Amino acid sequence: MSESRFDNAVQAAWGNFETRLSVSLEALGDGSMVIDVEAETSGEGSAPYIQVAGDGCLVRGEVSGNRFLDRACRLDAVQRRGLVALGWKRPDDQHPNWWVELERDRLEVLQTMVLGALRQVLGVMHPKFLGWDDPGDARQTVAAAKCEVGFPTTGEELRAMVRATVADHLGTSEVTTDADGDIPIRARKIPLWVRVLDDGATVRIFSHVVVSVLSTRQARIEADILNRRHRQLKFMVQDRRVVAAIDLPMAPFVARHLRDMLDYADTALNDVADDLVLRTSGRLFFTSRPGRPDRRTA
């Protein structure tokens, strides 16, 4: 990845984090959440953290003070001045941490103060260095907010981003998944499925282009020809079916790549479908005999 693309990806990741933070603050109620910063410690104190708690019409934010921080993580004079500049109040006898208390209609101010403390004062380079104890867990809500670039840490986070992107691409509020956890898409004559592979970092778009082929030998010849013409698609013959697939590395997740490849697969497969039916003496999936396809190896 070039330096400019990396910078753009980092900025997009912070944008994703900011959206999640905004959603969490709005949904906080009288609950609380803690954002931990990854840091090496000697075990004699804590790593930096930010905590937010709701109390009626007020919301309180805190940034860990030196009283609790490990020696290696304690705030120096420059960092302390930075917190003051952002609007955080100094620790005192009643408040051992840096703190602020605001009306709920000023959540945007608190959001700016939290982001500034993380990025400008604590020097967090990327949201992946943060741990988030958020009882409301806004990850899937953020995914539904059209995340363009993200750094999912689990397969479920990636699935949430994929579902949101596919739903937005299809112009619907949500998508359904089948018993295998795949997203089925009826794309003109040719069906598509979208699957997150078990490695948790790859998305596969695949289809059963032609089924019930008369000659698997002829089908393999046609698949080889198509593989030379379509570099991004991989055509295979499985159990008298011509299957096509695209594997997309998604670390980081880039929504535009997924949308582009969905459009590409839709166009390319629908363009070759009728000719492939004739050449293999097969059938289109939706005109075949009823029955559930075996997609375990797709």
mmCIF file of C-alpha atoms in Angstrom:
data_model
loop_
_atom_site.group_PDB
_atom_site.id
_atom_site.type_symbol
_atom_site.label_atom_id
_atom_site.label_comp_id
_atom_site.label_asym_id
_atom_site.label_seq_id
_atom_site.Cartn_x
_atom_site.Cartn_y
_atom_site.Cartn_z
ATOM 1 C CA MET A 1 0.000 0.000 0.000
ATOM 2 C CA SER A 2 1.409 3.416 -0.955
ATOM 3 C CA GLU A 3 1.976 6.048 1.733
ATOM 4 C CA SER A 4 -0.952 8.156 0.529
ATOM 5 C CA ARG A 5 -3.302 5.171 0.430
ATOM 6 C CA PHE A 6 -2.145 4.158 3.909
ATOM 7 C CA ASP A 7 -2.801 7.663 5.221
ATOM 8 C CA ASN A 8 -6.250 7.630 3.634
ATOM 9 C CA ALA A 9 -6.979 4.247 5.190
ATOM 10 C CA VAL A 10 -5.932 5.500 8.639
ATOM 11 C CA GLN A 11 -8.103 8.589 8.290
ATOM 12 C CA ALA A 12 -11.021 6.435 7.171
ATOM 13 C CA ALA A 13 -10.502 4.144 10.176
ATOM 14 C CA TRP A 14 -10.656 7.148 12.505
ATOM 15 C CA GLY A 15 -13.792 8.284 10.703
ATOM 16 C CA ASN A 16 -15.312 4.869 11.358
ATOM 17 C CA PHE A 17 -14.264 5.103 15.012
ATOM 18 C CA GLU A 18 -15.770 8.594 15.307
ATOM 19 C CA THR A 19 -19.073 7.327 13.952
ATOM 20 C CA ARG A 20 -19.091 4.466 16.422
ATOM 21 C CA LEU A 21 -18.246 6.865 19.258
ATOM 22 C CA SER A 22 -21.083 9.190 18.272
ATOM 23 C CA VAL A 23 -23.564 6.304 18.159
ATOM 24 C CA SER A 24 -22.387 5.023 21.555
ATOM 25 C CA LEU A 25 -22.630 8.429 23.222
ATOM 26 C CA GLU A 26 -26.158 8.931 21.918
ATOM 27 C CA ALA A 27 -27.192 5.497 23.211
ATOM 28 C CA LEU A 28 -25.344 5.736 26.538
ATOM 29 C CA GLY A 29 -28.341 6.451 28.781
ATOM 30 C CA ASP A 30 -27.283 6.000 32.413
ATOM 31 C CA GLY A 31 -24.692 3.411 31.459
ATOM 32 C CA SER A 32 -20.943 3.746 31.034
ATOM 33 C CA MET A 33 -18.168 2.760 28.667
ATOM 34 C CA VAL A 34 -14.377 2.558 28.843
ATOM 35 C CA ILE A 35 -11.863 2.997 26.005
ATOM 36 C CA ASP A 36 -8.469 1.460 26.843
ATOM 37 C CA VAL A 37 -5.224 2.427 25.098
ATOM 38 C CA GLU A 38 -2.780 -0.388 24.395
ATOM 39 C CA ALA A 39 0.536 0.354 26.128
ATOM 40 C CA GLU A 40 3.392 -1.524 27.761
ATOM 41 C CA THR A 41 3.329 -1.262 31.542
ATOM 42 C CA SER A 42 5.473 -2.526 34.404
ATOM 43 C CA GLY A 43 2.447 -3.817 36.272
ATOM 44 C CA GLU A 44 2.634 -1.045 38.871
ATOM 45 C CA GLY A 45 -0.140 1.012 37.308
ATOM 46 C CA SER A 46 -2.639 1.103 34.481
ATOM 47 C CA ALA A 47 -2.380 1.908 30.799
ATOM 48 C CA PRO A 48 -4.166 5.110 29.700
ATOM 49 C CA TYR A 49 -7.936 4.983 29.429
ATOM 50 C CA ILE A 50 -10.967 7.189 28.864
ATOM 51 C CA GLN A 51 -14.291 6.496 30.542
ATOM 52 C CA VAL A 52 -17.691 8.054 29.995
ATOM 53 C CA ALA A 53 -20.788 7.681 32.173
ATOM 54 C CA GLY A 54 -24.331 9.009 31.894
ATOM 55 C CA ASP A 55 -26.252 10.414 34.854
ATOM 56 C CA GLY A 56 -29.691 11.774 34.072
ATOM 57 C CA CYS A 57 -29.376 14.890 31.915
ATOM 58 C CA LEU A 58 -25.589 14.976 32.375
ATOM 59 C CA VAL A 59 -22.712 12.980 30.956
ATOM 60 C CA ARG A 60 -19.282 12.808 32.582
ATOM 61 C CA GLY A 61 -16.015 12.052 30.803
ATOM 62 C CA GLU A 62 -12.672 11.177 32.393
ATOM 63 C CA VAL A 63 -9.112 10.753 31.123
ATOM 64 C CA SER A 64 -6.826 8.667 33.324
ATOM 65 C CA GLY A 65 -4.701 10.775 35.660
ATOM 66 C CA ASN A 66 -1.129 10.184 36.783
ATOM 67 C CA ARG A 67 -2.380 8.924 40.141
ATOM 68 C CA PHE A 68 -3.427 5.672 38.448
ATOM 69 C CA LEU A 69 -1.120 5.496 35.430
ATOM 70 C CA ASP A 70 1.911 3.256 35.188
ATOM 71 C CA ARG A 71 5.214 5.139 35.422
ATOM 72 C CA ALA A 72 5.891 4.581 31.706
ATOM 73 C CA CYS A 73 2.503 6.070 30.762
ATOM 74 C CA ARG A 74 2.309 9.124 33.002
ATOM 75 C CA LEU A 75 1.336 12.397 31.356
ATOM 76 C CA ASP A 76 4.122 14.932 30.940
ATOM 77 C CA ALA A 77 3.730 18.712 31.045
ATOM 78 C CA VAL A 78 3.065 19.010 27.305
ATOM 79 C CA GLN A 79 0.339 16.380 27.443
ATOM 80 C CA ARG A 80 -1.261 18.015 30.465
ATOM 81 C CA ARG A 81 -1.331 21.372 28.712
ATOM 82 C CA GLY A 82 -2.909 19.615 25.728
ATOM 83 C CA LEU A 83 -5.745 18.290 27.865
ATOM 84 C CA VAL A 84 -6.365 21.745 29.307
ATOM 85 C CA ALA A 85 -6.490 23.193 25.783
ATOM 86 C CA LEU A 86 -9.097 20.608 24.819
ATOM 87 C CA GLY A 87 -11.319 21.613 27.752
ATOM 88 C CA TRP A 88 -10.519 18.849 30.266
ATOM 89 C CA LYS A 89 -10.425 19.938 33.914
ATOM 90 C CA ARG A 90 -7.418 19.113 36.057
ATOM 91 C CA PRO A 91 -7.632 16.377 38.714
ATOM 92 C CA ASP A 92 -8.469 17.571 42.217
ATOM 93 C CA ASP A 93 -9.378 16.115 45.604
ATOM 94 C CA GLN A 94 -12.798 14.998 44.359
ATOM 95 C CA HIS A 95 -11.702 14.030 40.844
ATOM 96 C CA PRO A 96 -8.535 11.907 40.670
ATOM 97 C CA ASN A 97 -8.766 11.825 36.847
ATOM 98 C CA TRP A 98 -8.965 14.595 34.294
ATOM 99 C CA TRP A 99 -12.670 15.221 33.965
ATOM 100 C CA VAL A 100 -15.520 17.154 32.374
ATOM 101 C CA GLU A 101 -19.279 17.182 32.969
ATOM 102 C CA LEU A 102 -21.602 18.335 30.222
ATOM 103 C CA GLU A 103 -25.285 18.531 29.397
ATOM 104 C CA ARG A 104 -26.425 15.802 27.027
ATOM 105 C CA ASP A 105 -27.129 18.338 24.290
ATOM 106 C CA ARG A 106 -23.348 18.930 24.152
ATOM 107 C CA LEU A 107 -22.333 15.369 23.250
ATOM 108 C CA GLU A 108 -20.549 16.623 20.134
ATOM 109 C CA VAL A 109 -18.248 18.663 22.384
ATOM 110 C CA LEU A 110 -17.447 15.589 24.482
ATOM 111 C CA GLN A 111 -16.849 13.543 21.330
ATOM 112 C CA THR A 112 -14.311 16.123 20.106
ATOM 113 C CA MET A 113 -12.600 16.137 23.515
ATOM 114 C CA VAL A 114 -12.347 12.324 23.578
ATOM 115 C CA LEU A 115 -10.923 12.154 20.054
ATOM 116 C CA GLY A 116 -8.467 14.948 20.804
ATOM 117 C CA ALA A 117 -7.296 13.233 23.995
ATOM 118 C CA LEU A 118 -6.733 9.963 22.136
ATOM 119 C CA ARG A 119 -5.025 11.304 19.023
ATOM 120 C CA GLN A 120 -3.348 14.562 20.059
ATOM 121 C CA VAL A 121 -2.489 13.949 23.711
ATOM 122 C CA LEU A 122 -2.091 10.187 24.076
ATOM 123 C CA GLY A 123 -0.693 9.807 20.562
ATOM 124 C CA VAL A 124 -2.814 6.854 19.456
ATOM 125 C CA MET A 125 -1.889 6.267 15.806
ATOM 126 C CA HIS A 126 -4.782 3.993 14.816
ATOM 127 C CA PRO A 127 -8.068 2.827 16.428
ATOM 128 C CA LYS A 128 -6.798 -0.763 16.312
ATOM 129 C CA PHE A 129 -4.659 0.144 19.346
ATOM 130 C CA LEU A 130 -7.789 0.766 21.386
ATOM 131 C CA GLY A 131 -9.864 -1.642 23.430
ATOM 132 C CA TRP A 132 -13.483 -0.707 23.917
ATOM 133 C CA ASP A 133 -15.664 -1.831 26.793
ATOM 134 C CA ASP A 134 -18.975 -0.634 25.376
ATOM 135 C CA PRO A 135 -22.072 -2.386 26.831
ATOM 136 C CA GLY A 136 -24.169 -1.058 23.962
ATOM 137 C CA ASP A 137 -21.613 -2.341 21.415
ATOM 138 C CA ALA A 138 -22.238 -0.051 18.471
ATOM 139 C CA ARG A 139 -20.068 -1.993 16.020
ATOM 140 C CA GLN A 140 -22.910 -3.303 13.926
ATOM 141 C CA THR A 141 -24.679 0.064 14.029
ATOM 142 C CA VAL A 142 -21.515 1.643 12.660
ATOM 143 C CA ALA A 143 -21.300 -1.006 9.973
ATOM 144 C CA ALA A 144 -24.833 -0.062 8.959
ATOM 145 C CA ALA A 145 -23.618 3.530 8.637
ATOM 146 C CA LYS A 146 -21.943 2.702 5.315
ATOM 147 C CA CYS A 147 -18.414 2.053 6.527
ATOM 148 C CA GLU A 148 -16.155 2.655 3.512
ATOM 149 C CA VAL A 149 -12.861 1.495 5.028
ATOM 150 C CA GLY A 150 -12.530 -0.505 8.212
ATOM 151 C CA PHE A 151 -10.161 -2.734 10.126
ATOM 152 C CA PRO A 152 -12.328 -5.588 11.426
ATOM 153 C CA THR A 153 -10.696 -7.643 14.167
ATOM 154 C CA THR A 154 -13.138 -10.558 14.067
ATOM 155 C CA GLY A 155 -15.046 -12.451 11.413
ATOM 156 C CA GLU A 156 -18.320 -11.142 12.826
ATOM 157 C CA GLU A 157 -17.189 -7.538 12.472
ATOM 158 C CA LEU A 158 -16.295 -8.227 8.832
ATOM 159 C CA ARG A 159 -19.665 -9.930 8.258
ATOM 160 C CA ALA A 160 -21.444 -6.861 9.652
ATOM 161 C CA MET A 161 -19.533 -4.583 7.267
ATOM 162 C CA VAL A 162 -20.245 -6.904 4.336
ATOM 163 C CA ARG A 163 -23.970 -7.094 5.135
ATOM 164 C CA ALA A 164 -24.230 -3.312 5.402
ATOM 165 C CA THR A 165 -22.329 -2.747 2.141
ATOM 166 C CA VAL A 166 -24.373 -5.300 0.194
ATOM 167 C CA ALA A 167 -27.635 -3.898 1.582
ATOM 168 C CA ASP A 168 -26.622 -0.358 0.599
ATOM 169 C CA HIS A 169 -25.512 -1.579 -2.841
ATOM 170 C CA LEU A 170 -28.860 -3.280 -3.412
ATOM 171 C CA GLY A 171 -30.803 -0.275 -2.104
ATOM 172 C CA THR A 172 -32.381 -2.124 0.813
ATOM 173 C CA SER A 173 -32.282 -1.595 4.561
ATOM 174 C CA GLU A 174 -30.925 -5.066 5.293
ATOM 175 C CA VAL A 175 -30.072 -8.390 3.690
ATOM 176 C CA THR A 176 -30.928 -11.929 4.680
ATOM 177 C CA THR A 177 -28.501 -14.813 5.049
ATOM 178 C CA ASP A 178 -29.111 -18.470 4.297
ATOM 179 C CA ALA A 179 -28.427 -21.475 6.508
ATOM 180 C CA ASP A 180 -24.719 -21.338 5.598
ATOM 181 C CA GLY A 181 -24.448 -17.694 6.617
ATOM 182 C CA ASP A 182 -24.092 -16.575 2.972
ATOM 183 C CA ILE A 183 -25.888 -13.600 1.447
ATOM 184 C CA PRO A 184 -27.895 -14.690 -1.626
ATOM 185 C CA ILE A 185 -28.358 -12.162 -4.427
ATOM 186 C CA ARG A 186 -30.736 -12.684 -7.368
ATOM 187 C CA ALA A 187 -28.756 -10.945 -10.108
ATOM 188 C CA ARG A 188 -30.792 -11.163 -13.313
ATOM 189 C CA LYS A 189 -30.363 -14.692 -14.748
ATOM 190 C CA ILE A 190 -27.432 -15.664 -12.553
ATOM 191 C CA PRO A 191 -27.574 -15.900 -8.739
ATOM 192 C CA LEU A 192 -24.694 -14.677 -6.602
ATOM 193 C CA TRP A 193 -23.736 -15.500 -3.049
ATOM 194 C CA VAL A 194 -21.430 -13.515 -0.767
ATOM 195 C CA ARG A 195 -19.529 -15.376 1.936
ATOM 196 C CA VAL A 196 -16.975 -14.417 4.594
ATOM 197 C CA LEU A 197 -14.428 -17.236 4.670
ATOM 198 C CA ASP A 198 -13.320 -18.888 7.889
ATOM 199 C CA ASP A 199 -10.025 -16.998 7.912
ATOM 200 C CA GLY A 200 -12.071 -13.910 8.824
ATOM 201 C CA ALA A 201 -10.178 -11.726 6.333
ATOM 202 C CA THR A 202 -11.476 -12.852 2.925
ATOM 203 C CA VAL A 203 -14.806 -12.313 1.189
ATOM 204 C CA ARG A 204 -15.853 -14.688 -1.576
ATOM 205 C CA ILE A 205 -18.391 -13.818 -4.275
ATOM 206 C CA PHE A 206 -19.499 -16.977 -6.055
ATOM 207 C CA SER A 207 -22.178 -18.406 -8.307
ATOM 208 C CA HIS A 208 -23.435 -21.594 -9.901
ATOM 209 C CA VAL A 209 -23.422 -20.332 -13.466
ATOM 210 C CA VAL A 210 -24.605 -23.513 -15.197
ATOM 211 C CA VAL A 211 -25.890 -26.718 -13.602
ATOM 212 C CA SER A 212 -26.691 -30.215 -14.858
ATOM 213 C CA VAL A 213 -24.035 -30.113 -17.596
ATOM 214 C CA LEU A 214 -24.120 -33.078 -19.974
ATOM 215 C CA SER A 215 -20.342 -33.449 -20.330
ATOM 216 C CA THR A 216 -17.998 -32.494 -17.494
ATOM 217 C CA ARG A 217 -15.068 -32.833 -19.930
ATOM 218 C CA GLN A 218 -16.527 -30.183 -22.228
ATOM 219 C CA ALA A 219 -17.417 -28.058 -19.209
ATOM 220 C CA ARG A 220 -13.762 -28.098 -18.070
ATOM 221 C CA ILE A 221 -12.650 -26.982 -21.519
ATOM 222 C CA GLU A 222 -15.103 -24.091 -21.415
ATOM 223 C CA ALA A 223 -14.009 -23.202 -17.862
ATOM 224 C CA ASP A 224 -10.376 -23.054 -18.998
ATOM 225 C CA ILE A 225 -11.316 -20.722 -21.855
ATOM 226 C CA LEU A 226 -13.268 -18.456 -19.528
ATOM 227 C CA ASN A 227 -10.395 -18.367 -17.025
ATOM 228 C CA ARG A 228 -8.128 -16.961 -19.746
ATOM 229 C CA ARG A 229 -10.695 -14.299 -20.629
ATOM 230 C CA HIS A 230 -11.681 -13.291 -17.093
ATOM 231 C CA ARG A 231 -8.611 -12.916 -14.892
ATOM 232 C CA GLN A 232 -10.492 -11.912 -11.758
ATOM 233 C CA LEU A 233 -13.023 -14.741 -11.896
ATOM 234 C CA LYS A 234 -12.067 -18.356 -11.276
ATOM 235 C CA PHE A 235 -14.250 -20.860 -13.167
ATOM 236 C CA MET A 236 -14.373 -24.470 -11.920
ATOM 237 C CA VAL A 237 -16.387 -27.604 -12.593
ATOM 238 C CA GLN A 238 -17.911 -29.268 -9.553
ATOM 239 C CA ASP A 239 -20.448 -32.105 -9.689
ATOM 240 C CA ARG A 240 -21.753 -31.231 -13.172
ATOM 241 C CA ARG A 241 -21.885 -27.535 -12.318
ATOM 242 C CA VAL A 242 -19.792 -24.680 -13.636
ATOM 243 C CA VAL A 243 -18.997 -22.542 -10.617
ATOM 244 C CA ALA A 244 -17.362 -19.110 -10.657
ATOM 245 C CA ALA A 245 -15.769 -17.292 -7.711
ATOM 246 C CA ILE A 246 -13.843 -14.163 -6.776
ATOM 247 C CA ASP A 247 -11.856 -14.022 -3.522
ATOM 248 C CA LEU A 248 -11.337 -10.536 -2.092
ATOM 249 C CA PRO A 249 -8.739 -9.961 0.643
ATOM 250 C CA MET A 250 -10.421 -7.644 3.153
ATOM 251 C CA ALA A 251 -7.672 -6.553 5.541
ATOM 252 C CA PRO A 252 -8.487 -3.706 5.544
ATOM 253 C CA PHE A 253 -12.126 -3.848 4.495
ATOM 254 C CA VAL A 254 -12.745 -1.558 1.515
ATOM 255 C CA ALA A 255 -16.425 -1.246 0.619
ATOM 256 C CA ARG A 256 -15.744 0.075 -2.879
ATOM 257 C CA HIS A 257 -13.809 -3.092 -3.804
ATOM 258 C CA LEU A 258 -16.751 -5.234 -2.753
ATOM 259 C CA ARG A 259 -19.253 -3.112 -4.686
ATOM 260 C CA ASP A 260 -17.053 -3.062 -7.797
ATOM 261 C CA MET A 261 -16.581 -6.833 -7.758
ATOM 262 C CA LEU A 262 -20.303 -7.445 -7.262
ATOM 263 C CA ASP A 263 -21.009 -5.362 -10.361
ATOM 264 C CA TYR A 264 -18.220 -7.078 -12.281
ATOM 265 C CA ALA A 265 -19.407 -10.584 -11.377
ATOM 266 C CA ASP A 266 -23.018 -9.698 -12.213
ATOM 267 C CA THR A 267 -22.113 -8.317 -15.649
ATOM 268 C CA ALA A 268 -19.521 -10.924 -16.619
ATOM 269 C CA LEU A 269 -21.521 -13.977 -15.559
ATOM 270 C CA ASN A 270 -24.776 -12.823 -17.118
ATOM 271 C CA ASP A 271 -22.906 -12.089 -20.364
ATOM 272 C CA VAL A 272 -21.467 -15.620 -20.649
ATOM 273 C CA ALA A 273 -24.396 -17.586 -19.192
ATOM 274 C CA ASP A 274 -26.499 -18.322 -22.281
ATOM 275 C CA ASP A 275 -23.494 -19.274 -24.418
ATOM 276 C CA LEU A 276 -22.142 -21.494 -21.652
ATOM 277 C CA VAL A 277 -25.478 -23.289 -21.394
ATOM 278 C CA LEU A 278 -25.345 -24.115 -25.101
ATOM 279 C CA ARG A 279 -21.702 -25.231 -25.042
ATOM 280 C CA THR A 280 -22.125 -27.511 -22.008
ATOM 281 C CA SER A 281 -25.689 -28.679 -22.699
ATOM 282 C CA GLY A 282 -26.573 -27.570 -19.193
ATOM 283 C CA ARG A 283 -29.189 -25.364 -17.540
ATOM 284 C CA LEU A 284 -29.315 -22.076 -15.732
ATOM 285 C CA PHE A 285 -29.640 -22.406 -11.953
ATOM 286 C CA PHE A 286 -33.142 -20.955 -11.824
ATOM 287 C CA THR A 287 -34.421 -23.271 -14.569
ATOM 288 C CA SER A 288 -32.975 -26.447 -13.072
ATOM 289 C CA ARG A 289 -34.927 -29.002 -11.128
ATOM 290 C CA PRO A 290 -35.806 -27.937 -7.569
ATOM 291 C CA GLY A 291 -33.234 -28.800 -4.978
ATOM 292 C CA ARG A 292 -30.731 -27.189 -2.651
ATOM 293 C CA PRO A 293 -27.274 -26.759 -4.231
ATOM 294 C CA ASP A 294 -24.265 -28.176 -2.476
ATOM 295 C CA ARG A 295 -22.133 -25.040 -1.954
ATOM 296 C CA ARG A 296 -19.695 -26.335 0.612
ATOM 297 C CA THR A 297 -16.762 -26.285 -1.812
ATOM 298 C CA ALA A 298 -17.744 -23.079 -3.574
#
